[in-house]
Structure formats: structure tokens, C-alpha cells
Amino acid sequence: MRFIVIGLSDSPSFELPVAALQAIETAKVFSGGKRHHELVQHLLPMDAIWIDIVAPMTMVFDEYESVSNEMRVDEIVVFVSNDPLFYGFANTIKRLKPDAEIQLYPYFNSLQMLAHRLVMPYHDMRIVSLTGRPWHEFDRALIERSLKMGVLTDWEHTPAAIATRMLEYGFDGYVMSVGEHLGHPDKERVRSFALEDAVRHEFEYPNCLILHADDDAVPQREYGIEEQRFALLDGRVNMITKMPIRLLSLQALHLRSHQVFWDIGFCTGSVSIEAKLQFPHLHVVSFEIRPKCEKILQENQRRFHCPGITAVMGDFMKVDLANFPAPDAVFIGGHGGRLKEILNRVYLLLPVGAHVVMNSVTSQSFDLFNEAATELRMHTISPMRLTVDNHNPIYILSATK
């Protein structure tokens, strides 16, 4: 099957290359969104068959196949917005029909147009799509101190919602430039705002935005945060994992090569926050049974500019773990006397090569961890024994599936 994919601007008076117009004249089957149909209807042959692009995409491609077989045609002309390869429909074709032939007639993508309107070089711009996607990659870009970001929005991740999230975590040094209806001769509007002002505005859809800041206006990423600087549980500094122990525990987890990190018994969130700041690619899910710890974690996330941690409150043994991505790295910060049960439950979800780490201050927990790991046929690694200041020795225990 052959797809001719034509990118359209938002303007009703768009112009197409001659080759694209010739393809339209000879084609029989066409496809696109409802807005695209309205824009190009005057160009289509009288007997044209139109297939709407609506979710789910698999049903759309089933219809392509059915119509192609029925009409004995092997070519479909598809109309899309802007650049079909920029988070666009051409990528969907490559994913669902990898053997298909694709001919492209692209238009400028929305972020290119916005950069052009701002006369802003964009070769160094980091692209993040929030269109139908969670916050994860946007949070990662913030933590990694990207000074220039082009962001694709949707009805949920609006410019105001994005500004609100940035302000919550202390990324207030950016300027937000928003383009609405880019390419439309009557509706196009481009404006720049401080984030505090963007929160109060409503923006027409479709829109996209560029965030830009000077280096000294963006918070520095912390490394090795001293425990006294965290908001604490009942003011008890002894309830927090000490900084040297925390860093060595994260090192034992080999987080650079993993994707999903679970922190079981997060308390103040110090391990979760340190992991997210040093390895922003991680999906971090943190579990805690004590309700008051949820606000403590939130406070520490704001304090250290660390969005993107999923807090799960309640008894770990009763939580429906199917609601969260399966881990390939786990830190057990608290077990409430049920270490073996927790390790057994976690083990069932771990892929081969996953790491589990725990800190032990008693011989009982030391023995329980090793017994459980041995029973599960995990590979245990020689423990590290550390003493910090005048505290009791702590063992960093590690096992691999």
C-alpha cells in the first residue's frame, strides 16, 4: 500500500505543491481529520471516498485495508496538519504499516512557525510533546535544566497548566511564548508572558509554546543533599537516610541502566528525590503507609525542584500494583517487619537483571534479606558496611534477579 501524506497549514487559503495537486486529481481514496476534510473538500474528485482519522488508529487502518481491497486501489492520500513526521501521522503509518511506501509533502511544523514568528534560532531547542502524553518527559527536561524548550500542548496540558506546574516546583525563571492558530491569517496570535502571568490567561486551541531562560535563572540540580535540609517526619533527622548511605544505595541500584524505580517506605522522600534528580529518565513510584508523609514528600519535591514522583499511600501489601509500571530497580526503605513478604511480592514483577537494595541496621533484617534473596534464587552481592558520624553501622544489602 502507498500513502501520499500532505501537510496542511491552519490557513483556509493554503497552497500545495503541483505534485501534491496532481496526486489529488488522480486518487480515489482520501483520509484525514474532520477539519482537514473541510479545508480540502473543494479539491477532491466528485466520486472521492473519505475516511475519517479518529481513534483508535488500528480501526482506521483496518478501514484502509478494506476499502483498498474493495476498490482495488493501492494508494491513499492523507491530509494532516503541518509536518507529518513531527509527532505526526507518518509515524503512525510507519508503526502500523512498516512495509508501506510513503510519499510526503510537508508543511512547517507548529514549533518551527512559532520560532520564525519570534525570530528565535531553534537548532538548540529541546522538543517535548504533551499531546496525549503524561508529564514525564517535560519534568525530565526541567530537571535537566533545558534552557530552551518547544512544547506541544493539548486540552489538558494547556499553557496555563504548564506554567502552574513550573511555578509549583520553582522553575519561575522562564519566559513562555505562546502561538495560537499559527498560520491562520485571521486567528493567529503570538504573545510572550512571565509564568505568573501565563497562569491567569486562557488560550485558544490549537496552540504550542516555547519556554526560554538564561542559565542563571534556572535552579541548579542538587547532588548529595544533606539530611538537615529536608522537611522531616516529626522533626526527627534520624528518620531520614543519611546522605552518604543514600548515594551509595543508589549506586548499588545501577539506575542509569534501569527505567522504573520503586521506593518502598519513602518517609521523607529523600531517596526518591535524590534518584529522580540524578537520573531524570526514571519513572519513580514511591510507597508509604503513613499518611502524614505524603505532604512531607510534596514539600521536599518543591524544595528541591523535583517534579515527577508518583506517591502511593497505604499498605504496600494491599496496594493494587497493576496500576503502576513494573519496576526494574527497588529500594526497600521500610518493611514494618514484613520484609520477606514484600520481597516476595516485588520479585514476581521484576525482570531478569533487576536490582533490589535495602539498608540494614540490625542483624535480624540483615539475615532476613539474605534468606529471602536465597530462597528466591537471587544473586546477592557482598554487602557494604558504613558508619556515618557517631551513628551505628549500616549495611547496604543488594540482590539481583
XYZ file of C-alpha atoms in Angstrom:
401
model
C 0.000 0.000 0.000
C 1.195 3.512 -0.808
C 0.381 6.596 1.258
C 0.677 10.130 -0.050
C 0.722 12.313 3.068
C 0.112 16.033 2.601
C 0.761 18.528 5.394
C -1.621 21.492 5.628
C -1.243 24.805 7.396
C -4.050 26.247 9.534
C -4.878 28.754 6.814
C -8.044 28.294 4.710
C -6.084 29.741 1.766
C -3.258 27.186 1.892
C -1.142 26.428 -1.166
C 0.029 22.961 -2.212
C 2.916 21.854 -4.442
C 1.984 20.986 -8.029
C 2.933 17.333 -7.466
C 0.559 17.126 -4.497
C -2.290 18.618 -6.532
C -1.641 16.100 -9.310
C -1.790 13.246 -6.789
C -5.163 14.518 -5.549
C -6.566 14.669 -9.091
C -5.826 11.009 -9.825
C -6.616 9.491 -6.407
C -9.873 7.841 -5.323
C -9.455 7.325 -1.580
C -8.694 10.150 0.846
C -8.334 10.461 4.597
C -7.756 12.993 7.359
C -9.414 14.710 10.295
C -12.780 16.443 10.026
C -11.089 19.857 9.893
C -8.850 18.675 7.043
C -11.906 17.425 5.131
C -13.471 20.875 5.375
C -10.269 22.512 4.129
C -9.691 20.292 1.076
C -13.220 19.259 0.080
C -13.211 21.629 -2.876
C -10.121 19.876 -4.284
C -11.463 16.324 -4.158
C -12.985 14.436 -7.140
C -16.764 14.082 -7.158
C -16.594 10.322 -6.503
C -13.966 10.588 -3.753
C -14.163 8.246 -0.758
C -13.215 9.852 2.537
C -12.060 8.005 5.679
C -12.006 9.994 8.921
C -8.947 9.635 11.125
C -10.313 9.002 14.611
C -9.076 6.852 17.495
C -8.342 4.013 17.696
C -5.835 4.073 14.851
C -5.985 0.314 14.322
C -9.620 0.633 13.183
C -8.674 3.386 10.738
C -6.037 1.151 9.165
C -8.489 -1.749 9.026
C -10.789 0.529 7.032
C -7.919 1.496 4.732
C -7.314 -2.182 4.047
C -10.990 -2.928 3.484
C -11.573 -0.023 1.079
C -8.326 -0.740 -0.746
C -9.341 -4.350 -1.364
C -12.912 -3.484 -2.325
C -11.950 -0.760 -4.803
C -8.740 -2.429 -5.945
C -6.619 0.618 -5.247
C -3.277 0.611 -3.509
C -2.900 4.366 -2.945
C -4.427 6.586 -0.257
C -3.991 10.351 0.015
C -3.904 11.510 3.629
C -4.216 15.121 4.791
C -2.639 16.055 8.139
C -1.508 19.153 9.985
C 1.901 20.639 9.234
C 4.831 18.195 9.175
C 3.647 14.540 9.053
C 6.912 13.304 10.605
C 6.841 15.739 13.533
C 4.804 13.729 16.063
C 2.514 13.220 13.095
C 0.562 10.638 11.134
C 3.501 9.456 9.041
C 4.973 7.991 12.230
C 1.716 6.103 12.805
C 1.920 4.661 9.293
C 5.495 3.541 9.890
C 4.437 1.870 13.130
C 1.267 0.120 11.914
C 2.245 -0.425 8.268
C 6.047 -0.710 8.315
C 6.173 -2.044 4.729
C 4.059 0.745 3.269
C 5.508 3.214 0.790
C 5.198 6.828 1.950
C 5.395 9.997 -0.141
C 5.494 13.204 1.922
C 4.557 16.796 1.142
C 5.258 18.510 4.486
C 4.481 21.978 5.751
C 6.324 23.796 8.560
C 5.601 22.262 11.950
C 3.982 24.459 14.579
C 7.101 24.993 16.678
C 9.091 25.977 13.598
C 6.441 28.568 12.792
C 6.452 29.891 16.352
C 10.254 30.203 16.324
C 10.022 32.021 12.983
C 7.479 34.481 14.381
C 9.766 35.129 17.359
C 12.859 35.301 15.124
C 14.377 32.799 17.536
C 17.046 30.272 16.431
C 15.727 26.803 17.258
C 18.605 24.455 16.427
C 19.283 24.171 20.171
C 15.651 23.778 21.222
C 14.553 20.657 23.087
C 11.195 19.311 21.897
C 8.655 17.887 24.333
C 5.207 16.651 23.353
C 2.458 16.753 25.977
C -0.205 15.956 23.389
C -1.964 12.939 24.834
C 1.101 12.186 26.936
C 1.893 12.390 30.686
C 4.206 14.958 32.268
C 7.229 12.636 32.404
C 9.379 13.991 29.544
C 8.520 17.581 30.434
C 9.553 17.024 34.051
C 12.755 15.393 32.827
C 13.568 18.398 30.647
C 13.055 20.751 33.606
C 15.267 18.716 35.930
C 17.958 18.504 33.229
C 17.892 22.321 33.017
C 16.904 22.650 29.368
C 17.089 26.384 28.729
C 15.005 26.369 25.555
C 12.042 24.015 25.141
C 9.411 23.749 22.456
C 6.258 22.208 23.911
C 3.279 20.690 22.097
C 0.123 21.092 24.171
C -3.361 19.582 24.385
C -6.660 20.358 26.130
C -5.300 19.164 29.498
C -1.685 20.321 29.234
C -2.532 23.934 28.430
C -0.071 26.831 28.648
C -1.679 27.849 31.961
C -1.403 24.294 33.364
C 2.235 24.093 32.258
C 3.044 27.442 33.903
C 1.294 26.333 37.094
C 3.383 23.144 37.281
C 6.615 25.034 36.668
C 5.868 27.561 39.400
C 4.955 24.797 41.873
C 8.441 23.332 41.587
C 10.329 26.616 41.482
C 11.114 26.900 37.762
C 9.961 30.508 37.651
C 12.816 31.988 35.609
C 11.430 31.084 32.194
C 9.611 33.253 29.666
C 6.712 31.497 27.912
C 5.947 32.420 24.301
C 2.619 31.039 23.060
C 1.438 30.743 19.472
C -2.281 30.278 18.806
C -3.772 29.251 15.432
C -0.370 29.547 13.790
C -0.687 30.003 10.030
C -4.283 31.231 10.143
C -4.481 34.712 8.562
C -7.233 35.953 10.907
C -6.792 33.992 14.137
C -3.030 33.728 14.563
C -1.699 35.330 17.744
C 1.774 35.179 19.321
C 2.409 36.520 22.822
C 5.109 36.202 25.479
C 4.494 36.030 29.233
C 6.178 35.674 32.580
C 4.919 32.389 34.027
C 2.993 34.212 36.770
C 1.006 35.993 34.032
C 0.515 32.897 31.849
C -1.283 31.147 34.733
C -4.070 33.735 34.585
C -4.651 33.630 30.827
C -6.882 31.460 28.675
C -5.507 30.422 25.292
C -7.310 29.326 22.160
C -6.590 25.877 20.794
C -4.624 24.779 18.807
C -1.565 26.312 20.393
C 2.048 25.495 21.168
C 4.701 27.260 23.190
C 8.402 27.876 23.611
C 10.000 28.248 27.044
C 13.321 30.055 27.258
C 15.543 31.170 30.116
C 19.062 32.328 30.897
C 21.347 29.853 32.627
C 21.399 31.773 35.913
C 17.579 31.893 36.033
C 17.107 28.103 36.270
C 17.554 26.193 39.566
C 20.731 24.148 39.889
C 20.308 20.390 40.132
C 21.368 19.232 43.595
C 23.638 16.273 44.289
C 24.116 14.734 47.704
C 21.534 16.674 49.728
C 22.304 16.902 53.431
C 19.558 15.355 55.552
C 19.080 18.501 57.689
C 17.809 20.351 54.603
C 14.805 18.071 54.082
C 11.412 18.584 55.674
C 11.381 15.827 58.295
C 8.867 13.442 59.827
C 8.066 14.884 63.279
C 11.369 16.801 63.103
C 13.339 13.568 63.544
C 16.526 13.741 61.489
C 17.314 10.132 62.382
C 14.296 9.018 60.326
C 15.997 10.018 57.084
C 18.542 8.025 55.095
C 21.905 9.713 55.616
C 23.373 11.368 52.544
C 26.433 9.093 52.070
C 24.278 5.978 52.618
C 21.680 7.345 50.198
C 24.188 7.936 47.411
C 25.871 4.550 47.810
C 22.474 2.826 47.868
C 21.542 4.495 44.588
C 24.901 3.481 43.141
C 24.182 -0.139 44.094
C 20.883 0.031 42.177
C 22.587 0.774 38.817
C 19.832 3.254 37.992
C 21.393 4.538 34.797
C 20.557 1.252 33.098
C 17.024 0.953 34.546
C 13.737 2.682 33.738
C 11.302 2.272 36.658
C 12.371 2.788 40.277
C 10.213 1.866 43.267
C 10.945 3.309 46.711
C 9.058 1.237 49.316
C 8.651 3.139 52.578
C 9.679 6.580 51.324
C 9.141 8.508 54.625
C 10.540 11.983 53.719
C 11.177 11.038 50.086
C 14.924 11.638 50.293
C 15.862 8.510 48.311
C 13.153 9.092 45.689
C 14.155 12.723 45.231
C 17.877 12.006 45.015
C 17.170 9.235 42.469
C 14.946 11.470 40.324
C 17.381 14.389 40.384
C 20.376 12.267 39.390
C 18.510 10.058 36.908
C 15.647 12.165 35.490
C 14.793 9.492 32.904
C 13.440 7.278 35.691
C 9.771 6.705 36.348
C 9.747 6.932 40.158
C 6.919 5.337 42.161
C 7.117 5.792 45.935
C 5.096 3.860 48.527
C 4.383 4.821 52.143
C 1.871 3.682 54.767
C 1.986 6.800 56.996
C -0.487 9.438 55.686
C 1.459 12.432 57.037
C 4.433 11.523 54.823
C 2.561 12.474 51.650
C 2.704 16.204 52.433
C 6.327 15.871 53.563
C 7.255 14.342 50.204
C 5.402 17.094 48.345
C 7.179 19.779 50.366
C 10.570 18.222 49.675
C 9.807 17.897 45.965
C 9.051 21.610 45.820
C 12.059 22.463 47.967
C 14.491 20.647 45.688
C 12.769 21.368 42.335
C 11.852 17.736 41.718
C 8.583 17.066 39.856
C 7.573 13.667 38.553
C 7.378 11.339 41.572
C 4.228 9.233 41.930
C 3.290 8.869 45.617
C 1.217 5.819 46.570
C -0.228 5.898 50.080
C -1.324 2.813 52.020
C -0.180 -0.660 52.995
C 2.175 -1.894 50.260
C 0.908 -5.456 50.671
C -2.654 -4.318 49.896
C -1.983 -1.837 47.071
C -3.051 -2.930 43.579
C 0.357 -2.903 41.924
C -1.135 -3.452 38.458
C -1.872 0.289 38.393
C 1.839 1.151 38.181
C 4.685 0.377 35.776
C 6.619 -2.704 36.896
C 9.996 -1.873 38.459
C 13.462 -2.904 37.397
C 15.053 -1.252 40.458
C 13.670 -1.314 44.014
C 14.816 0.286 47.261
C 13.219 -1.057 50.440
C 13.388 1.784 52.926
C 10.839 0.360 55.343
C 9.207 -3.016 55.718
C 7.266 -2.996 59.002
C 8.514 -6.449 59.953
C 7.288 -7.972 56.676
C 10.483 -7.951 54.697
C 10.112 -11.443 53.235
C 6.514 -10.835 52.179
C 7.441 -7.562 50.496
C 10.434 -9.046 48.706
C 8.376 -11.997 47.509
C 5.684 -9.698 46.143
C 8.196 -7.478 44.390
C 10.113 -10.426 42.937
C 7.125 -11.543 40.849
C 7.205 -8.223 38.984
C 10.940 -7.927 38.401
C 12.559 -8.625 35.026
C 15.822 -10.523 34.836
C 18.704 -8.206 35.755
C 16.640 -6.059 38.134
C 18.285 -4.814 41.338
C 16.882 -4.670 44.877
C 18.680 -2.752 47.636
C 17.969 -2.365 51.342
C 19.761 -0.708 54.252
C 20.085 -2.838 57.389
C 20.931 -1.675 60.906
C 20.073 -4.945 62.699
C 21.328 -8.480 62.322
C 17.723 -9.645 62.074
C 16.924 -7.627 58.937
C 20.363 -8.495 57.534
C 19.601 -12.229 57.877
C 16.015 -11.913 56.632
C 17.075 -10.127 53.444
C 19.697 -12.732 52.623
C 17.355 -15.616 53.454
C 14.601 -14.220 51.246
C 17.001 -13.498 48.371
C 18.453 -17.007 48.607
C 15.002 -18.606 48.635
C 14.121 -16.627 45.500
C 17.409 -17.662 43.891
C 18.533 -14.076 43.534
C 22.218 -13.262 43.233
C 23.340 -11.455 46.380
C 26.242 -9.026 46.268
C 28.758 -8.549 49.067
C 27.274 -6.001 51.489
C 28.874 -2.646 52.162
C 29.342 -1.671 55.815
C 29.403 2.053 56.595
C 29.484 4.204 59.691
C 28.430 7.866 59.403
C 29.481 10.219 62.228
C 28.537 8.644 65.563
C 25.684 6.549 64.216
C 25.524 2.759 64.305
C 26.999 0.864 61.336
C 24.677 0.355 58.369
C 24.876 -2.417 55.806
C 23.862 -1.774 52.205
C 22.379 -5.072 51.011
C 21.913 -5.769 47.315
C 20.450 -8.611 45.249
C 19.887 -9.126 41.536
C 17.272 -11.252 39.776
